[in-house]
Coordinates of C-alpha atoms in Angstrom, one line a residue:
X13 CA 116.1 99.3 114.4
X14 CA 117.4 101.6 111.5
X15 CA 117.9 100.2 108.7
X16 CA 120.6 101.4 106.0
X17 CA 119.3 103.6 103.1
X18 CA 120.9 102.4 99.4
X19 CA 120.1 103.3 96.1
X20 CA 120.6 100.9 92.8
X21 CA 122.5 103.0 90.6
X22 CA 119.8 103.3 88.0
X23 CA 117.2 104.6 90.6
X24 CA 120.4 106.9 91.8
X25 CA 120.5 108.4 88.3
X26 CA 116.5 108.7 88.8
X27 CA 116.8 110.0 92.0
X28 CA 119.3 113.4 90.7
X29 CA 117.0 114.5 88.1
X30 CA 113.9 114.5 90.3
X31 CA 112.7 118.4 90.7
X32 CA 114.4 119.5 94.1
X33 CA 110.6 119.7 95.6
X34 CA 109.7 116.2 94.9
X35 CA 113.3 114.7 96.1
X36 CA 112.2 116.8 99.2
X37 CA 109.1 115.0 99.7
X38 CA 110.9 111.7 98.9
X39 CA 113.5 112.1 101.5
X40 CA 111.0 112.9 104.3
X41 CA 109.0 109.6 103.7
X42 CA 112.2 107.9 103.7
X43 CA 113.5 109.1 106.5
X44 CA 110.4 107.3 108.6
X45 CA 110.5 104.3 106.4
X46 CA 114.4 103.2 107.3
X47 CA 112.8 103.4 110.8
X48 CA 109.8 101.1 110.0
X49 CA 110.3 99.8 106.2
X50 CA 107.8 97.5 106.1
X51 CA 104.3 99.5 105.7
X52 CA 101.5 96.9 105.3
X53 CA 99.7 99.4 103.2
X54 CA 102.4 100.3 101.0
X55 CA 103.2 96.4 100.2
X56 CA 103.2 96.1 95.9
X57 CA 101.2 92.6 95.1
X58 CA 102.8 90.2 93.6
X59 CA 106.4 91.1 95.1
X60 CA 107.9 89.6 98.3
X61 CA 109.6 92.5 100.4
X62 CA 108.5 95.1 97.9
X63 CA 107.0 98.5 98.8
X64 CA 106.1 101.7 97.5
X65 CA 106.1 105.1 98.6
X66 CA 103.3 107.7 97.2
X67 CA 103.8 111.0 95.9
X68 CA 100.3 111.4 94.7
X69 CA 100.0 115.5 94.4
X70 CA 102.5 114.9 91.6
X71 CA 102.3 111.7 90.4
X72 CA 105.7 109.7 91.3
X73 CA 106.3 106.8 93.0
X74 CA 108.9 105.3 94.4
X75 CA 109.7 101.1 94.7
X76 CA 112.1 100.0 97.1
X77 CA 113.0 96.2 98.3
X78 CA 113.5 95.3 102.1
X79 CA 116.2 92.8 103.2
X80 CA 116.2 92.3 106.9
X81 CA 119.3 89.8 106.5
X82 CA 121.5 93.0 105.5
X83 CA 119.3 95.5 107.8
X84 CA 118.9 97.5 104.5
X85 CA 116.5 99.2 102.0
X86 CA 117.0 99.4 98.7
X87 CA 115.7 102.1 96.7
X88 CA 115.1 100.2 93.0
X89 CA 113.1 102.7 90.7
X90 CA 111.9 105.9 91.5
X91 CA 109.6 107.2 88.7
X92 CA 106.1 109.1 87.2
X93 CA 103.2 106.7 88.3
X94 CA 102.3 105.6 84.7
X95 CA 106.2 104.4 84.1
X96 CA 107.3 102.8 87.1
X97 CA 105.4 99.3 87.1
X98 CA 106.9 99.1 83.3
X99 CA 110.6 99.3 84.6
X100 CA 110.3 98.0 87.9
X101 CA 110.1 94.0 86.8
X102 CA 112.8 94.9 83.9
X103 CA 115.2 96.1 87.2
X104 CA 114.7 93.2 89.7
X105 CA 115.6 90.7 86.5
X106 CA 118.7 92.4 86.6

């Protein structure tokens, strides 16, 4: 099953200023993850239906939240490595 691609409109704002190349990267790991979202190894502790995807060569990650109910992933902070796991609990208060 597919599942629908969505953006919070804070990681949206995230997402535009990203360097083309690294938005390049992004969207090809995202493309397999609305196919199979939930990547055991990707799972962020401490979060239900949380995962991350790696951009290690230059440093980003990107958080997004699974909700089978609504067949959708939601893409919540995409971000340098160092800064995401600050904003990330900040947006899922929200």
């Amino acid at each position: 099953m597919i599942y629908k691609l969505k953006f919070f409109k804070s990681a949206y704002k995230e997402w535009q200023k990203l360097d083309p190349h690294v938005r390049k990267h992004f969207k090809l790991h995202l493309k397999k993850r609305v196919q199979n979202p939930r990547v055991e190894s990707a799972k962020l502790r401490g979060y239900p239906n949380l995962y991350k995807i790696k951009l290690r060569s230059v440093g980003y990650r990107l958080a997004y939240l699974v909700e089978d109910e609504k067949i959708s992933v939601y893409v919540i902070c995409v971000s340098r490595r160092d800064k995401i796991y600050e904003i990330l609990p900040r947006r899922l208060n929200k």
